[in-house]
């Protein structure tokens, strides 16, 4: 694959992973809670499935990005993957425990876990923008 094609594919994949993360985390997740006629337990159950599906989709796109990216872009991809891994290994077990308790009817004290999740999602979005920028710069050089 030529360097120009690699950069082009890197841009396409970075745009896809950015769009997937943005659509699922910042559109679909909050919007589902606007459905007033659906019980909260059902919305939370759907959220659990959606988050697992998004993990799979984003992980696949990151692997493909790793195959097309080169140079500094690879380090950015590794950074995004490290953040995603930290979210799933550190935050998700606690969030999942809270979600299951809420589904079971428990009333829970507020937690900052969701805020941390959002901050890390925003960090990943920023990394994907940097990947897009680097790939675009690579195309301009050719």
PDB file of C-alpha atoms in Angstrom:
ATOM      1  CA  UNK A   1       0.000   0.000   0.000  1.00  0.00           C
ATOM      2  CA  UNK A   2       1.368   3.394  -0.938  1.00  0.00           C
ATOM      3  CA  UNK A   3       1.946   5.993   1.796  1.00  0.00           C
ATOM      4  CA  UNK A   4      -0.775   8.155   0.234  1.00  0.00           C
ATOM      5  CA  UNK A   5      -3.309   5.321   0.425  1.00  0.00           C
ATOM      6  CA  UNK A   6      -2.275   4.539   3.986  1.00  0.00           C
ATOM      7  CA  UNK A   7      -2.890   8.124   5.022  1.00  0.00           C
ATOM      8  CA  UNK A   8      -6.223   8.144   3.230  1.00  0.00           C
ATOM      9  CA  UNK A   9      -7.331   4.907   4.931  1.00  0.00           C
ATOM     10  CA  UNK A  10      -6.106   6.236   8.256  1.00  0.00           C
ATOM     11  CA  UNK A  11      -8.280   9.316   7.782  1.00  0.00           C
ATOM     12  CA  UNK A  12     -11.329   7.224   6.867  1.00  0.00           C
ATOM     13  CA  UNK A  13     -10.876   4.908   9.855  1.00  0.00           C
ATOM     14  CA  UNK A  14     -10.177   7.777  12.271  1.00  0.00           C
ATOM     15  CA  UNK A  15     -13.332   9.538  11.063  1.00  0.00           C
ATOM     16  CA  UNK A  16     -15.288   6.297  11.492  1.00  0.00           C
ATOM     17  CA  UNK A  17     -14.058   5.690  15.043  1.00  0.00           C
ATOM     18  CA  UNK A  18     -14.664   9.351  15.947  1.00  0.00           C
ATOM     19  CA  UNK A  19     -18.211   9.198  14.548  1.00  0.00           C
ATOM     20  CA  UNK A  20     -18.963   5.896  16.277  1.00  0.00           C
ATOM     21  CA  UNK A  21     -17.767   7.130  19.659  1.00  0.00           C
ATOM     22  CA  UNK A  22     -19.537  10.470  19.316  1.00  0.00           C
ATOM     23  CA  UNK A  23     -22.817   8.969  18.110  1.00  0.00           C
ATOM     24  CA  UNK A  24     -23.013   6.282  20.773  1.00  0.00           C
ATOM     25  CA  UNK A  25     -21.630   8.158  23.771  1.00  0.00           C
ATOM     26  CA  UNK A  26     -22.870  11.675  23.180  1.00  0.00           C
ATOM     27  CA  UNK A  27     -26.069  11.159  21.183  1.00  0.00           C
ATOM     28  CA  UNK A  28     -27.607   7.703  21.679  1.00  0.00           C
ATOM     29  CA  UNK A  29     -26.780   7.321  25.366  1.00  0.00           C
ATOM     30  CA  UNK A  30     -28.293  10.575  26.648  1.00  0.00           C
ATOM     31  CA  UNK A  31     -31.194  10.592  24.173  1.00  0.00           C
ATOM     32  CA  UNK A  32     -32.502   7.188  25.249  1.00  0.00           C
ATOM     33  CA  UNK A  33     -33.268   8.626  28.685  1.00  0.00           C
ATOM     34  CA  UNK A  34     -35.703  11.067  27.062  1.00  0.00           C
ATOM     35  CA  UNK A  35     -38.088   8.173  26.396  1.00  0.00           C
ATOM     36  CA  UNK A  36     -40.434   8.883  29.292  1.00  0.00           C
ATOM     37  CA  UNK A  37     -42.672   5.875  28.718  1.00  0.00           C
ATOM     38  CA  UNK A  38     -39.834   3.320  29.032  1.00  0.00           C
ATOM     39  CA  UNK A  39     -38.881   2.100  32.509  1.00  0.00           C
ATOM     40  CA  UNK A  40     -35.414   3.161  33.671  1.00  0.00           C
ATOM     41  CA  UNK A  41     -34.447  -0.486  34.221  1.00  0.00           C
ATOM     42  CA  UNK A  42     -35.063  -1.189  30.521  1.00  0.00           C
ATOM     43  CA  UNK A  43     -33.081   1.854  29.445  1.00  0.00           C
ATOM     44  CA  UNK A  44     -30.165   0.806  31.638  1.00  0.00           C
ATOM     45  CA  UNK A  45     -30.287  -2.738  30.255  1.00  0.00           C
ATOM     46  CA  UNK A  46     -30.166  -1.360  26.710  1.00  0.00           C
ATOM     47  CA  UNK A  47     -27.262   0.859  27.756  1.00  0.00           C
ATOM     48  CA  UNK A  48     -25.277  -2.136  29.011  1.00  0.00           C
ATOM     49  CA  UNK A  49     -25.662  -3.854  25.640  1.00  0.00           C
ATOM     50  CA  UNK A  50     -24.878  -0.666  23.726  1.00  0.00           C
ATOM     51  CA  UNK A  51     -21.659  -0.057  25.670  1.00  0.00           C
ATOM     52  CA  UNK A  52     -20.437  -3.591  25.015  1.00  0.00           C
ATOM     53  CA  UNK A  53     -21.232  -3.263  21.313  1.00  0.00           C
ATOM     54  CA  UNK A  54     -19.417   0.071  21.168  1.00  0.00           C
ATOM     55  CA  UNK A  55     -16.368  -1.503  22.821  1.00  0.00           C
ATOM     56  CA  UNK A  56     -16.290  -4.157  20.108  1.00  0.00           C
ATOM     57  CA  UNK A  57     -16.747  -1.665  17.277  1.00  0.00           C
ATOM     58  CA  UNK A  58     -14.151   0.768  18.589  1.00  0.00           C
ATOM     59  CA  UNK A  59     -11.654  -2.013  19.296  1.00  0.00           C
ATOM     60  CA  UNK A  60     -11.988  -3.341  15.746  1.00  0.00           C
ATOM     61  CA  UNK A  61     -11.536   0.144  14.299  1.00  0.00           C
ATOM     62  CA  UNK A  62      -8.462   0.702  16.498  1.00  0.00           C
ATOM     63  CA  UNK A  63      -6.878  -2.524  15.216  1.00  0.00           C
ATOM     64  CA  UNK A  64      -7.542  -1.452  11.630  1.00  0.00           C
ATOM     65  CA  UNK A  65      -6.126   1.994  12.417  1.00  0.00           C
ATOM     66  CA  UNK A  66      -3.016   0.381  13.841  1.00  0.00           C
ATOM     67  CA  UNK A  67      -2.562  -1.480  10.555  1.00  0.00           C
ATOM     68  CA  UNK A  68      -2.831   1.673   8.439  1.00  0.00           C
ATOM     69  CA  UNK A  69      -1.282   4.270  10.740  1.00  0.00           C
ATOM     70  CA  UNK A  70       2.406   5.000  10.783  1.00  0.00           C
ATOM     71  CA  UNK A  71       4.870   7.035  12.792  1.00  0.00           C
ATOM     72  CA  UNK A  72       3.395   9.343  15.430  1.00  0.00           C
ATOM     73  CA  UNK A  73      -0.104   8.202  14.511  1.00  0.00           C
ATOM     74  CA  UNK A  74       0.620   4.748  15.924  1.00  0.00           C
ATOM     75  CA  UNK A  75       1.491   6.276  19.297  1.00  0.00           C
ATOM     76  CA  UNK A  76      -1.790   8.190  19.271  1.00  0.00           C
ATOM     77  CA  UNK A  77      -3.659   4.958  18.498  1.00  0.00           C
ATOM     78  CA  UNK A  78      -1.916   3.214  21.384  1.00  0.00           C
ATOM     79  CA  UNK A  79      -2.874   6.144  23.626  1.00  0.00           C
ATOM     80  CA  UNK A  80      -6.535   5.893  22.623  1.00  0.00           C
ATOM     81  CA  UNK A  81      -6.453   2.136  23.173  1.00  0.00           C
ATOM     82  CA  UNK A  82      -4.860   2.603  26.611  1.00  0.00           C
ATOM     83  CA  UNK A  83      -7.598   5.041  27.648  1.00  0.00           C
ATOM     84  CA  UNK A  84     -10.283   2.667  26.363  1.00  0.00           C
ATOM     85  CA  UNK A  85      -8.674  -0.220  28.242  1.00  0.00           C
ATOM     86  CA  UNK A  86      -8.507   1.810  31.454  1.00  0.00           C
ATOM     87  CA  UNK A  87     -12.170   2.737  31.113  1.00  0.00           C
ATOM     88  CA  UNK A  88     -13.168  -0.894  30.717  1.00  0.00           C
ATOM     89  CA  UNK A  89     -10.874  -2.349  33.370  1.00  0.00           C
ATOM     90  CA  UNK A  90     -11.180   0.360  36.035  1.00  0.00           C
ATOM     91  CA  UNK A  91     -14.423   2.285  35.554  1.00  0.00           C
ATOM     92  CA  UNK A  92     -16.757  -0.171  33.823  1.00  0.00           C
ATOM     93  CA  UNK A  93     -16.837  -2.828  36.572  1.00  0.00           C
ATOM     94  CA  UNK A  94     -17.916  -0.170  39.088  1.00  0.00           C
ATOM     95  CA  UNK A  95     -20.388   1.422  36.689  1.00  0.00           C
ATOM     96  CA  UNK A  96     -21.800  -1.981  35.780  1.00  0.00           C
ATOM     97  CA  UNK A  97     -22.230  -2.843  39.457  1.00  0.00           C
ATOM     98  CA  UNK A  98     -24.130   0.403  39.993  1.00  0.00           C
ATOM     99  CA  UNK A  99     -26.237  -0.194  36.886  1.00  0.00           C
ATOM    100  CA  UNK A 100     -27.219  -3.682  37.998  1.00  0.00           C
ATOM    101  CA  UNK A 101     -28.091  -2.366  41.456  1.00  0.00           C
ATOM    102  CA  UNK A 102     -30.233   0.381  39.903  1.00  0.00           C
ATOM    103  CA  UNK A 103     -31.953  -2.150  37.633  1.00  0.00           C
ATOM    104  CA  UNK A 104     -32.723  -4.174  40.759  1.00  0.00           C
ATOM    105  CA  UNK A 105     -34.398  -1.107  42.264  1.00  0.00           C
ATOM    106  CA  UNK A 106     -31.683   0.244  44.536  1.00  0.00           C
ATOM    107  CA  UNK A 107     -31.462   3.970  45.156  1.00  0.00           C
ATOM    108  CA  UNK A 108     -27.845   5.040  44.824  1.00  0.00           C
ATOM    109  CA  UNK A 109     -25.874   8.036  45.981  1.00  0.00           C
ATOM    110  CA  UNK A 110     -24.449  10.201  43.181  1.00  0.00           C
ATOM    111  CA  UNK A 111     -21.062   9.139  41.854  1.00  0.00           C
ATOM    112  CA  UNK A 112     -18.330  10.840  39.829  1.00  0.00           C
ATOM    113  CA  UNK A 113     -17.710   7.676  37.806  1.00  0.00           C
ATOM    114  CA  UNK A 114     -19.854   8.854  34.903  1.00  0.00           C
ATOM    115  CA  UNK A 115     -18.036  12.192  34.826  1.00  0.00           C
ATOM    116  CA  UNK A 116     -14.689  10.404  34.574  1.00  0.00           C
ATOM    117  CA  UNK A 117     -16.064   8.226  31.787  1.00  0.00           C
ATOM    118  CA  UNK A 118     -17.166  11.313  29.825  1.00  0.00           C
ATOM    119  CA  UNK A 119     -13.824  13.062  30.349  1.00  0.00           C
ATOM    120  CA  UNK A 120     -11.991  10.006  29.016  1.00  0.00           C
ATOM    121  CA  UNK A 121     -14.393   9.735  26.055  1.00  0.00           C
ATOM    122  CA  UNK A 122     -13.638  13.379  25.230  1.00  0.00           C
ATOM    123  CA  UNK A 123      -9.907  12.628  25.485  1.00  0.00           C
ATOM    124  CA  UNK A 124     -10.337   9.784  22.976  1.00  0.00           C
ATOM    125  CA  UNK A 125     -12.306  12.064  20.649  1.00  0.00           C
ATOM    126  CA  UNK A 126      -9.412  14.537  20.841  1.00  0.00           C
ATOM    127  CA  UNK A 127      -6.932  11.801  19.963  1.00  0.00           C
ATOM    128  CA  UNK A 128      -9.011  10.794  16.940  1.00  0.00           C
ATOM    129  CA  UNK A 129      -9.001  14.417  15.768  1.00  0.00           C
ATOM    130  CA  UNK A 130      -5.201  14.470  16.136  1.00  0.00           C
ATOM    131  CA  UNK A 131      -4.966  11.252  14.097  1.00  0.00           C
ATOM    132  CA  UNK A 132      -7.122  12.811  11.385  1.00  0.00           C
ATOM    133  CA  UNK A 133      -4.907  15.897  11.398  1.00  0.00           C
ATOM    134  CA  UNK A 134      -1.683  13.899  11.188  1.00  0.00           C
ATOM    135  CA  UNK A 135      -3.022  11.787   8.317  1.00  0.00           C
ATOM    136  CA  UNK A 136      -4.162  14.927   6.491  1.00  0.00           C
ATOM    137  CA  UNK A 137      -0.722  16.472   6.943  1.00  0.00           C
ATOM    138  CA  UNK A 138       0.767  13.265   5.564  1.00  0.00           C
ATOM    139  CA  UNK A 139      -1.433  13.551   2.480  1.00  0.00           C
ATOM    140  CA  UNK A 140      -0.455  17.195   1.980  1.00  0.00           C
ATOM    141  CA  UNK A 141       3.240  16.278   1.999  1.00  0.00           C
ATOM    142  CA  UNK A 142       2.819  13.944  -0.954  1.00  0.00           C
TER     143      UNK A 142
END
